[in-house]
Short mmCIF file of N, CA and C in Angstrom, two decimals:
data_model
loop_
_atom_site.label_atom_id
_atom_site.label_comp_id
_atom_site.label_asym_id
_atom_site.label_seq_id
_atom_site.Cartn_x
_atom_site.Cartn_y
_atom_site.Cartn_z
N ARG A 1393 -2.96 37.41 -48.09
CA ARG A 1393 -4.09 37.42 -47.39
C ARG A 1393 -4.88 35.78 -46.98
N GLU A 1394 -4.95 35.18 -48.27
CA GLU A 1394 -5.51 33.51 -48.35
C GLU A 1394 -4.36 32.88 -47.45
N LEU A 1395 -2.89 32.91 -47.80
CA LEU A 1395 -2.14 32.60 -47.17
C LEU A 1395 -2.04 32.38 -45.72
N GLU A 1396 -2.07 33.73 -44.97
CA GLU A 1396 -2.45 33.80 -43.60
C GLU A 1396 -3.63 33.41 -43.06
N GLU A 1397 -4.73 32.99 -43.81
CA GLU A 1397 -6.06 32.51 -43.44
C GLU A 1397 -5.71 31.15 -43.21
N GLN A 1398 -5.02 30.38 -44.32
CA GLN A 1398 -4.49 29.05 -44.45
C GLN A 1398 -3.66 28.54 -43.09
N GLN A 1399 -2.62 29.66 -42.95
CA GLN A 1399 -1.87 29.39 -41.56
C GLN A 1399 -2.85 29.55 -40.46
N ALA A 1400 -3.72 30.37 -40.24
CA ALA A 1400 -4.52 30.27 -38.99
C ALA A 1400 -5.17 29.03 -38.95
N GLU A 1401 -5.92 28.77 -40.02
CA GLU A 1401 -6.79 27.58 -39.86
C GLU A 1401 -6.06 26.53 -39.76
N LEU A 1402 -4.87 26.45 -40.10
CA LEU A 1402 -3.81 25.19 -39.83
C LEU A 1402 -3.34 25.09 -38.06
N GLN A 1403 -3.36 26.28 -37.92
CA GLN A 1403 -2.81 26.73 -36.41
C GLN A 1403 -3.91 26.22 -35.32
N ARG A 1404 -5.17 26.50 -36.04
CA ARG A 1404 -6.50 26.25 -35.13
C ARG A 1404 -6.58 24.61 -35.06
N GLN A 1405 -6.62 24.07 -36.33
CA GLN A 1405 -6.52 22.61 -36.40
C GLN A 1405 -5.48 21.84 -35.39
N GLU A 1406 -3.99 22.21 -35.51
CA GLU A 1406 -3.29 21.74 -34.42
C GLU A 1406 -3.75 21.85 -33.03
N LYS A 1407 -4.12 23.18 -32.92
CA LYS A 1407 -4.53 23.19 -31.58
C LYS A 1407 -5.57 22.37 -30.99
N GLU A 1408 -6.52 22.19 -31.95
CA GLU A 1408 -7.38 20.98 -31.54
C GLU A 1408 -7.34 19.49 -31.60
N ARG A 1409 -6.25 19.47 -32.35
CA ARG A 1409 -5.40 18.13 -32.33
C ARG A 1409 -4.77 17.77 -31.13
N GLN A 1410 -3.98 18.99 -30.53
CA GLN A 1410 -3.21 18.83 -29.38
C GLN A 1410 -4.29 18.58 -27.98
N VAL A 1411 -5.29 19.27 -28.32
CA VAL A 1411 -6.54 18.84 -27.05
C VAL A 1411 -6.88 17.51 -27.20
N VAL A 1412 -7.29 17.17 -28.32
CA VAL A 1412 -7.60 15.74 -28.66
C VAL A 1412 -6.70 14.87 -27.81
N LEU A 1413 -5.41 14.96 -28.21
CA LEU A 1413 -4.57 14.07 -27.92
C LEU A 1413 -4.19 13.84 -26.53
N ALA A 1414 -4.19 15.17 -26.01
CA ALA A 1414 -4.15 15.44 -24.40
C ALA A 1414 -5.03 14.77 -23.57
N LYS A 1415 -6.56 14.80 -24.05
CA LYS A 1415 -7.58 14.23 -23.46
C LYS A 1415 -7.54 12.74 -23.57
N LYS A 1416 -7.01 12.14 -24.65
CA LYS A 1416 -6.93 10.88 -24.56
C LYS A 1416 -5.68 10.19 -24.20
N LYS A 1417 -4.69 10.97 -23.81
CA LYS A 1417 -3.56 10.74 -22.76
C LYS A 1417 -3.97 10.40 -21.34
N LYS A 1418 -4.90 11.59 -21.17
CA LYS A 1418 -5.50 11.82 -19.63
C LYS A 1418 -6.28 10.33 -19.35
N GLN A 1419 -7.14 10.14 -20.28
CA GLN A 1419 -7.92 8.92 -20.34
C GLN A 1419 -7.14 7.74 -20.22
N ASN A 1420 -6.34 7.53 -21.19
CA ASN A 1420 -5.30 6.37 -20.89
C ASN A 1420 -4.72 6.29 -19.74
N GLU A 1421 -4.16 7.39 -18.93
CA GLU A 1421 -3.29 7.36 -17.62
C GLU A 1421 -4.47 6.67 -16.65
N GLU A 1422 -5.81 7.37 -16.76
CA GLU A 1422 -6.86 7.18 -15.78
C GLU A 1422 -7.31 5.66 -15.98
N ASN A 1423 -7.16 5.28 -17.27
CA ASN A 1423 -7.60 3.69 -17.49
C ASN A 1423 -6.45 2.70 -16.88
N ALA A 1424 -5.18 3.23 -16.89
CA ALA A 1424 -4.26 2.38 -16.15
C ALA A 1424 -4.37 2.05 -14.79
N TYR A 1425 -4.99 3.41 -14.07
CA TYR A 1425 -4.96 3.07 -12.66
C TYR A 1425 -6.46 2.32 -12.39
N LEU A 1426 -6.15 0.97 -12.37
CA LEU A 1426 -7.21 0.21 -12.08
C LEU A 1426 -7.84 0.28 -10.58
N ASP A 1427 -9.14 0.08 -10.65
CA ASP A 1427 -9.96 0.26 -9.24
C ASP A 1427 -9.31 -0.81 -8.34
N GLU A 1428 -8.40 -0.52 -7.39
CA GLU A 1428 -7.93 -1.70 -6.66
C GLU A 1428 -8.98 -2.38 -5.81
N GLN A 1429 -10.11 -1.79 -5.69
CA GLN A 1429 -11.19 -2.60 -5.11
C GLN A 1429 -11.59 -3.63 -5.75
N LYS A 1430 -11.50 -3.63 -7.01
CA LYS A 1430 -11.78 -5.15 -7.84
C LYS A 1430 -10.72 -5.91 -7.68
N LEU A 1431 -9.56 -5.61 -7.57
CA LEU A 1431 -8.48 -6.41 -7.54
C LEU A 1431 -8.64 -7.45 -6.29
N ASP A 1432 -8.37 -8.41 -6.52
CA ASP A 1432 -8.12 -9.47 -5.01
C ASP A 1432 -6.53 -9.30 -4.57
N TYR A 1433 -6.28 -9.74 -3.70
CA TYR A 1433 -4.84 -9.61 -3.22
C TYR A 1433 -3.81 -10.25 -4.14
N ALA A 1434 -4.16 -11.46 -4.37
CA ALA A 1434 -3.10 -12.34 -5.21
C ALA A 1434 -2.83 -11.55 -6.44
N ALA A 1435 -3.87 -10.71 -7.06
CA ALA A 1435 -3.60 -9.87 -8.16
C ALA A 1435 -2.38 -8.70 -7.78
N VAL A 1436 -2.36 -8.32 -6.64
CA VAL A 1436 -1.32 -7.42 -6.49
C VAL A 1436 -0.26 -7.84 -5.61
N LEU A 1437 -0.23 -8.87 -5.21
CA LEU A 1437 0.71 -9.39 -4.36
C LEU A 1437 2.16 -9.18 -4.79
N ASP A 1438 2.47 -9.57 -6.20
CA ASP A 1438 3.68 -9.57 -6.73
C ASP A 1438 4.19 -8.10 -7.16
N SER A 1439 3.35 -7.29 -7.15
CA SER A 1439 3.35 -5.81 -7.43
C SER A 1439 3.82 -5.14 -6.20
N ILE A 1440 3.12 -5.62 -4.99
CA ILE A 1440 3.43 -4.94 -3.63
C ILE A 1440 4.74 -5.54 -3.22
N ILE A 1441 5.33 -6.84 -3.41
CA ILE A 1441 6.31 -7.13 -3.32
C ILE A 1441 7.50 -6.41 -3.93
N GLN A 1442 7.33 -6.26 -5.53
CA GLN A 1442 8.33 -5.73 -6.16
C GLN A 1442 8.56 -4.26 -5.70
N ALA A 1443 7.28 -3.47 -5.21
CA ALA A 1443 7.38 -1.74 -5.00
C ALA A 1443 8.31 -1.86 -3.50
N GLU A 1444 7.70 -2.62 -2.54
CA GLU A 1444 8.20 -2.65 -1.24
C GLU A 1444 9.52 -3.64 -0.93
N ASN A 1445 10.00 -4.47 -1.48
CA ASN A 1445 11.04 -5.68 -1.15
C ASN A 1445 11.53 -5.86 -2.49
N GLU A 1446 12.29 -4.99 -3.35
CA GLU A 1446 12.72 -5.45 -4.74
C GLU A 1446 13.61 -6.77 -4.87
N ALA A 1447 14.40 -6.68 -3.48
CA ALA A 1447 15.29 -7.88 -3.49
C ALA A 1447 14.61 -8.97 -2.98
N LYS A 1448 13.04 -9.03 -2.92
CA LYS A 1448 12.22 -9.98 -2.71
C LYS A 1448 12.98 -11.13 -1.55
N ASP A 1449 13.51 -10.17 -0.41
CA ASP A 1449 14.30 -10.69 0.70
C ASP A 1449 13.31 -11.05 1.95
N PRO A 1450 13.01 -12.14 2.29
CA PRO A 1450 12.02 -12.59 3.50
C PRO A 1450 12.47 -12.17 4.56
N ASN A 1451 13.91 -11.59 4.83
CA ASN A 1451 14.24 -11.07 6.07
C ASN A 1451 14.62 -9.66 5.96
N ALA A 1452 14.13 -9.15 5.06
CA ALA A 1452 14.39 -7.64 4.86
C ALA A 1452 13.61 -6.62 6.01
N VAL A 1453 14.05 -5.93 6.58
CA VAL A 1453 13.78 -4.98 7.34
C VAL A 1453 14.10 -3.32 7.28
N ASN A 1454 12.99 -2.94 7.11
CA ASN A 1454 12.92 -1.38 6.67
C ASN A 1454 12.85 -0.46 7.87
N ASP A 1455 13.92 0.25 8.26
CA ASP A 1455 13.73 1.19 9.43
C ASP A 1455 13.72 2.44 9.07
N ILE A 1456 13.37 2.77 7.97
CA ILE A 1456 13.45 4.33 7.40
C ILE A 1456 11.83 4.88 7.41
N ASN A 1457 10.96 4.38 8.11
CA ASN A 1457 9.65 4.96 8.46
C ASN A 1457 9.80 6.41 9.17
N THR A 1458 9.02 7.16 8.65
CA THR A 1458 9.24 8.47 9.35
C THR A 1458 8.50 8.77 10.78
N ASP A 1459 8.01 7.51 11.25
CA ASP A 1459 7.39 7.66 12.50
C ASP A 1459 8.73 6.77 13.58
N GLY A 1460 9.42 6.36 12.99
CA GLY A 1460 10.64 5.68 13.64
C GLY A 1460 10.30 3.90 13.91
N SER A 1461 9.02 3.50 13.10
CA SER A 1461 8.74 1.89 13.37
C SER A 1461 9.62 1.22 12.19
N LYS A 1462 9.40 0.14 12.10
CA LYS A 1462 9.94 -0.74 10.92
C LYS A 1462 8.97 -1.68 10.51
N ASP A 1463 9.64 -1.97 9.34
CA ASP A 1463 8.68 -2.86 8.27
C ASP A 1463 9.37 -4.09 8.09
N TYR A 1464 8.65 -5.10 8.18
CA TYR A 1464 9.56 -6.45 8.18
C TYR A 1464 8.98 -7.48 6.90
N GLY A 1465 9.99 -8.22 6.44
CA GLY A 1465 9.35 -9.20 5.54
C GLY A 1465 9.28 -9.01 4.15
N MET A 1466 8.62 -9.97 3.51
CA MET A 1466 8.27 -9.89 1.95
C MET A 1466 7.63 -8.49 1.55
N VAL A 1467 6.62 -8.63 2.20
CA VAL A 1467 5.59 -7.24 2.16
C VAL A 1467 5.55 -5.80 2.99
N GLN A 1468 6.62 -6.02 3.69
CA GLN A 1468 7.02 -5.12 4.51
C GLN A 1468 5.90 -4.85 5.36
N ILE A 1469 5.34 -5.52 6.35
CA ILE A 1469 4.59 -5.38 7.62
C ILE A 1469 4.98 -4.69 8.70
N ASN A 1470 4.30 -3.26 9.02
CA ASN A 1470 4.91 -2.80 10.06
C ASN A 1470 4.76 -3.29 11.13
N GLU A 1471 5.81 -3.48 12.29
CA GLU A 1471 6.07 -4.05 13.44
C GLU A 1471 4.61 -3.86 14.40
N ARG A 1472 4.21 -2.70 14.29
CA ARG A 1472 3.16 -2.40 15.13
C ARG A 1472 1.65 -3.26 14.85
N TRP A 1473 1.87 -3.97 13.95
CA TRP A 1473 0.52 -4.86 13.75
C TRP A 1473 0.68 -6.18 14.70
N VAL A 1474 1.91 -6.46 14.93
CA VAL A 1474 1.99 -7.73 15.70
C VAL A 1474 2.63 -7.34 17.23
N ASN A 1475 2.91 -6.20 17.54
CA ASN A 1475 3.47 -5.86 18.99
C ASN A 1475 2.40 -5.98 20.06
N LYS A 1476 2.79 -6.13 20.85
CA LYS A 1476 1.64 -5.97 22.30
C LYS A 1476 1.81 -4.70 22.63
N GLY A 1477 3.09 -4.47 23.04
CA GLY A 1477 3.54 -2.93 23.69
C GLY A 1477 4.18 -2.40 22.70
N LEU A 1478 4.79 -1.59 23.36
CA LEU A 1478 5.81 -0.53 22.45
C LEU A 1478 6.89 -0.88 21.55
N THR A 1479 7.15 -0.09 20.31
CA THR A 1479 8.00 -0.72 19.62
C THR A 1479 9.60 0.00 20.43
N SER A 1480 10.66 -0.79 19.60
CA SER A 1480 11.95 -0.01 20.39
C SER A 1480 12.05 1.41 20.10
N SER A 1481 11.01 1.97 19.43
CA SER A 1481 11.45 3.58 19.32
C SER A 1481 10.53 4.14 20.16
N GLY A 1482 9.56 3.44 20.98
CA GLY A 1482 8.47 3.77 21.81
C GLY A 1482 7.02 4.05 21.25
N LEU A 1483 6.90 3.56 20.09
CA LEU A 1483 5.36 3.87 19.49
C LEU A 1483 4.60 2.54 19.97
N PRO A 1484 3.19 2.84 20.40
CA PRO A 1484 2.25 1.82 20.61
C PRO A 1484 1.89 0.88 19.25
N SER A 1485 1.55 -0.37 19.75
CA SER A 1485 0.92 -1.20 19.07
C SER A 1485 -0.12 -0.39 17.87
N PHE A 1486 -0.65 -1.07 17.03
CA PHE A 1486 -1.87 -0.56 16.20
C PHE A 1486 -3.12 -0.94 16.80
N GLN A 1487 -3.00 -1.46 17.97
CA GLN A 1487 -4.82 -1.91 18.75
C GLN A 1487 -5.41 -0.69 18.83
N LEU A 1488 -4.96 0.49 19.39
CA LEU A 1488 -5.64 1.93 19.13
C LEU A 1488 -5.26 2.46 17.46
N ASN A 1489 -6.44 2.73 16.69
CA ASN A 1489 -5.96 3.41 15.72
C ASN A 1489 -5.48 4.56 15.81
N ASN A 1490 -4.11 5.31 15.07
CA ASN A 1490 -3.56 6.50 15.25
C ASN A 1490 -3.48 7.28 13.98
N ASP A 1491 -4.17 6.56 12.87
CA ASP A 1491 -4.50 7.55 11.89
C ASP A 1491 -5.33 8.50 11.63
N PRO A 1492 -4.86 9.87 11.88
CA PRO A 1492 -5.99 10.95 12.23
C PRO A 1492 -7.28 10.90 10.86
N THR A 1493 -6.87 10.40 9.91
CA THR A 1493 -7.75 10.35 8.72
C THR A 1493 -8.76 9.22 8.69
N SER A 1494 -8.77 8.21 9.78
CA SER A 1494 -9.46 7.18 9.62
C SER A 1494 -10.80 7.58 10.63
N GLU A 1495 -11.94 6.78 10.24
CA GLU A 1495 -12.91 7.08 10.84
C GLU A 1495 -12.60 6.36 12.41
N TYR A 1496 -11.75 5.55 12.60
CA TYR A 1496 -11.66 4.72 13.72
C TYR A 1496 -10.69 5.24 14.57
N PHE A 1497 -10.11 6.58 14.05
CA PHE A 1497 -8.89 7.41 14.99
C PHE A 1497 -9.42 7.49 16.27
N GLY A 1498 -8.39 7.03 17.20
CA GLY A 1498 -8.33 7.06 18.65
C GLY A 1498 -9.23 5.63 19.36
N GLU A 1499 -9.92 4.84 18.50
CA GLU A 1499 -10.90 4.00 18.75
C GLU A 1499 -9.73 2.47 18.57
N PRO A 1500 -10.27 1.41 19.10
CA PRO A 1500 -9.63 -0.03 18.79
C PRO A 1500 -9.73 -0.06 17.09
N ASP A 1501 -8.52 -0.43 16.49
CA ASP A 1501 -8.78 -0.85 15.28
C ASP A 1501 -9.04 -2.06 14.96
N PRO A 1502 -9.93 -1.92 13.94
CA PRO A 1502 -10.97 -3.40 13.82
C PRO A 1502 -9.84 -4.51 13.03
N ASP A 1503 -8.72 -4.03 12.27
CA ASP A 1503 -7.80 -4.99 12.00
C ASP A 1503 -7.09 -5.49 12.83
N TYR A 1504 -6.45 -4.95 13.79
CA TYR A 1504 -5.41 -5.46 14.73
C TYR A 1504 -6.04 -6.72 15.63
N PRO A 1505 -7.23 -7.10 15.85
CA PRO A 1505 -7.76 -8.06 16.16
C PRO A 1505 -8.08 -9.15 15.17
N LYS A 1506 -7.74 -8.77 14.02
CA LYS A 1506 -8.05 -9.87 13.00
C LYS A 1506 -6.59 -10.43 13.09
N VAL A 1507 -5.66 -9.48 12.48
CA VAL A 1507 -4.10 -9.99 12.53
C VAL A 1507 -3.74 -10.74 13.80
N GLN A 1508 -4.09 -10.32 15.20
CA GLN A 1508 -3.75 -11.28 16.34
C GLN A 1508 -4.73 -12.47 16.44
N GLU A 1509 -5.65 -12.73 15.58
CA GLU A 1509 -6.42 -14.16 15.57
C GLU A 1509 -5.61 -14.80 14.74
N TYR A 1510 -5.47 -14.17 13.43
CA TYR A 1510 -4.44 -15.05 12.51
C TYR A 1510 -3.41 -15.41 13.07
N MET A 1511 -2.58 -14.58 13.75
CA MET A 1511 -1.47 -15.24 14.13
C MET A 1511 -1.42 -16.28 15.40
N SER A 1512 -2.54 -16.20 16.30
CA SER A 1512 -2.77 -17.14 17.06
C SER A 1512 -3.33 -18.46 16.25
N GLU A 1513 -3.54 -18.43 15.16
CA GLU A 1513 -3.77 -19.70 14.51
C GLU A 1513 -2.82 -20.17 13.90
N LYS A 1514 -1.66 -19.42 13.44
CA LYS A 1514 -0.35 -19.90 12.93
C LYS A 1514 0.74 -20.30 13.84
N ILE A 1515 0.55 -19.54 15.22
CA ILE A 1515 1.66 -19.99 16.02
C ILE A 1515 1.36 -20.24 17.24
N PRO A 1516 1.66 -21.56 18.03
CA PRO A 1516 1.23 -21.81 18.98
C PRO A 1516 1.53 -20.49 20.37
N ASN A 1517 0.91 -20.50 21.27
CA ASN A 1517 0.99 -19.75 22.27
C ASN A 1517 1.21 -18.23 21.89
N TRP A 1518 0.74 -17.92 20.78
CA TRP A 1518 0.86 -16.20 20.24
C TRP A 1518 1.04 -15.15 21.41
N ASN A 1519 -0.04 -15.33 22.05
CA ASN A 1519 -0.54 -14.25 23.02
C ASN A 1519 0.71 -14.31 24.12
N MET A 1520 1.46 -15.21 24.13
CA MET A 1520 2.31 -15.42 25.54
C MET A 1520 3.96 -14.78 24.76
N LEU A 1521 4.08 -14.79 23.63
CA LEU A 1521 5.11 -14.44 22.97
C LEU A 1521 5.67 -12.63 23.26
N SER A 1522 6.75 -12.61 23.15
CA SER A 1522 7.51 -11.34 23.51
C SER A 1522 7.62 -10.52 22.28
N ASP A 1523 7.37 -9.41 22.35
CA ASP A 1523 7.32 -8.48 20.93
C ASP A 1523 8.42 -9.07 19.81
N GLU A 1524 9.56 -9.28 20.72
CA GLU A 1524 10.94 -9.61 19.73
C GLU A 1524 10.33 -10.78 18.77
N PHE A 1525 9.97 -12.07 19.51
CA PHE A 1525 9.73 -13.00 18.99
C PHE A 1525 8.35 -13.05 17.85
N ARG A 1526 7.46 -11.97 18.02
CA ARG A 1526 6.57 -11.57 17.20
C ARG A 1526 6.90 -11.05 16.08
N ARG A 1527 7.85 -10.23 16.23
CA ARG A 1527 8.67 -9.50 14.98
C ARG A 1527 9.33 -10.45 14.28
N GLN A 1528 10.02 -11.58 14.92
CA GLN A 1528 10.73 -12.35 14.04
C GLN A 1528 9.75 -13.35 13.17
N ALA A 1529 8.35 -13.30 13.69
CA ALA A 1529 7.59 -14.19 13.03
C ALA A 1529 7.02 -13.82 11.36
N LEU A 1530 7.44 -12.35 11.64
CA LEU A 1530 7.05 -11.68 10.32
C LEU A 1530 8.02 -11.93 9.32
N PHE A 1531 9.16 -12.67 9.41
CA PHE A 1531 10.17 -13.02 8.30
C PHE A 1531 9.92 -14.29 7.56
N ASN A 1532 8.71 -14.89 8.36
CA ASN A 1532 8.07 -16.14 7.50
C ASN A 1532 7.22 -15.54 6.30
N PRO A 1533 7.88 -16.23 5.18
CA PRO A 1533 6.95 -15.37 3.91
C PRO A 1533 5.10 -15.55 3.98
N GLU A 1534 4.90 -16.91 4.28
CA GLU A 1534 3.40 -17.32 4.50
C GLU A 1534 2.80 -16.14 5.54
N ILE A 1535 3.33 -16.19 6.69
CA ILE A 1535 2.44 -15.32 7.82
C ILE A 1535 3.02 -13.87 7.38
N ASN A 1536 3.82 -13.48 6.93
CA ASN A 1536 4.30 -12.21 6.20
C ASN A 1536 3.11 -11.69 5.14
N GLN A 1537 2.85 -12.72 4.21
CA GLN A 1537 1.80 -12.10 3.08
C GLN A 1537 0.38 -12.46 3.78
N GLY A 1538 0.15 -13.09 4.72
CA GLY A 1538 -0.97 -13.53 5.18
C GLY A 1538 -1.57 -12.17 5.95
N ILE A 1539 -0.67 -11.61 6.53
CA ILE A 1539 -1.18 -10.47 7.21
C ILE A 1539 -1.17 -9.17 6.20
N GLY A 1540 -0.52 -9.23 5.06
CA GLY A 1540 -0.81 -8.41 4.32
C GLY A 1540 -2.23 -8.47 3.47
N GLU A 1541 -2.57 -9.56 3.33
CA GLU A 1541 -3.81 -9.80 2.64
C GLU A 1541 -5.08 -9.42 3.65
N ILE A 1542 -4.82 -9.66 4.99
CA ILE A 1542 -5.79 -9.33 6.03
C ILE A 1542 -6.08 -7.55 5.79
N LEU A 1543 -4.74 -6.78 5.65
CA LEU A 1543 -4.65 -5.56 5.30
C LEU A 1543 -5.13 -5.13 4.31
N TYR A 1544 -4.97 -5.70 3.07
CA TYR A 1544 -5.41 -5.24 1.76
C TYR A 1544 -6.98 -5.60 1.61
N ASN A 1545 -7.45 -6.75 2.20
CA ASN A 1545 -8.91 -6.71 2.03
C ASN A 1545 -9.72 -5.71 2.93
N SER A 1546 -9.18 -5.15 4.24
CA SER A 1546 -9.75 -4.18 4.76
C SER A 1546 -9.59 -2.83 4.12
N ARG A 1547 -8.10 -2.32 3.79
CA ARG A 1547 -7.88 -1.05 3.52
C ARG A 1547 -7.43 -1.04 2.37
N GLY A 1548 -7.25 -1.83 1.23
CA GLY A 1548 -6.43 -1.59 0.04
C GLY A 1548 -5.27 -1.46 0.30
N LEU A 1549 -4.59 -0.69 -0.99
CA LEU A 1549 -3.10 -0.45 -0.92
C LEU A 1549 -2.79 0.60 0.15
N LYS A 1550 -3.56 1.24 0.86
CA LYS A 1550 -3.39 2.26 1.82
C LYS A 1550 -2.08 2.09 3.02
N PRO A 1551 -2.12 0.90 3.54
CA PRO A 1551 -0.81 0.47 4.30
C PRO A 1551 0.40 0.58 3.68
N TRP A 1552 0.57 0.47 2.32
CA TRP A 1552 1.82 0.30 1.78
C TRP A 1552 2.25 1.93 1.37
N SER A 1553 3.36 2.34 1.64
CA SER A 1553 3.91 3.66 1.48
C SER A 1553 4.29 3.75 -0.01
N THR A 1554 4.28 2.69 -0.85
CA THR A 1554 4.81 2.37 -1.98
C THR A 1554 3.35 2.25 -3.14
N ALA A 1555 2.36 2.45 -2.50
CA ALA A 1555 1.12 2.13 -3.19
C ALA A 1555 0.75 2.74 -4.34
N ASP A 1556 1.54 4.07 -4.69
CA ASP A 1556 1.32 4.82 -5.90
C ASP A 1556 2.31 3.71 -6.99
N LYS A 1557 3.39 3.10 -6.54
CA LYS A 1557 3.82 2.44 -7.63
C LYS A 1557 3.35 0.80 -7.82
N VAL A 1558 2.41 0.43 -7.00
CA VAL A 1558 1.39 -0.67 -7.23
C VAL A 1558 0.51 -0.25 -7.98
N ARG A 1559 -0.14 0.77 -8.05
CA ARG A 1559 -1.19 1.05 -8.71
C ARG A 1559 -0.93 1.29 -10.32
#
């Protein structure tokens, strides 16, 4: 009987130990996910590039987006941020917000004009360029990362499909 009580006590202690370990593990995991709002773009840039463009190829084009659009360059900027018209697959630009979870859904997207203004500063006659030339501009690493910064500063990691890898 005494031996059974000792075994029961050991089992209880082991269960308590497992609960404590599980709580510590959960806390450590939560601590590992830094609040991205506290990190500036420079702090996450390398992680975005690693997750989105492992080869670090400034000419990378990802055409496997579920909506048929393409992502370009170092940080894989979606073509819809620079297009004036439709994409090659018929999608509209991001001039109007098409994210049903956004407070701006169906309204002019507040970041699209910021991207257009940035591009106008970087490339002469930006507003006169065809969408093909606009997409080509995304291969310039400085421009590509500059647009990435505009999006990150406004939306955090949400624009990147690999956000969970960056966190």
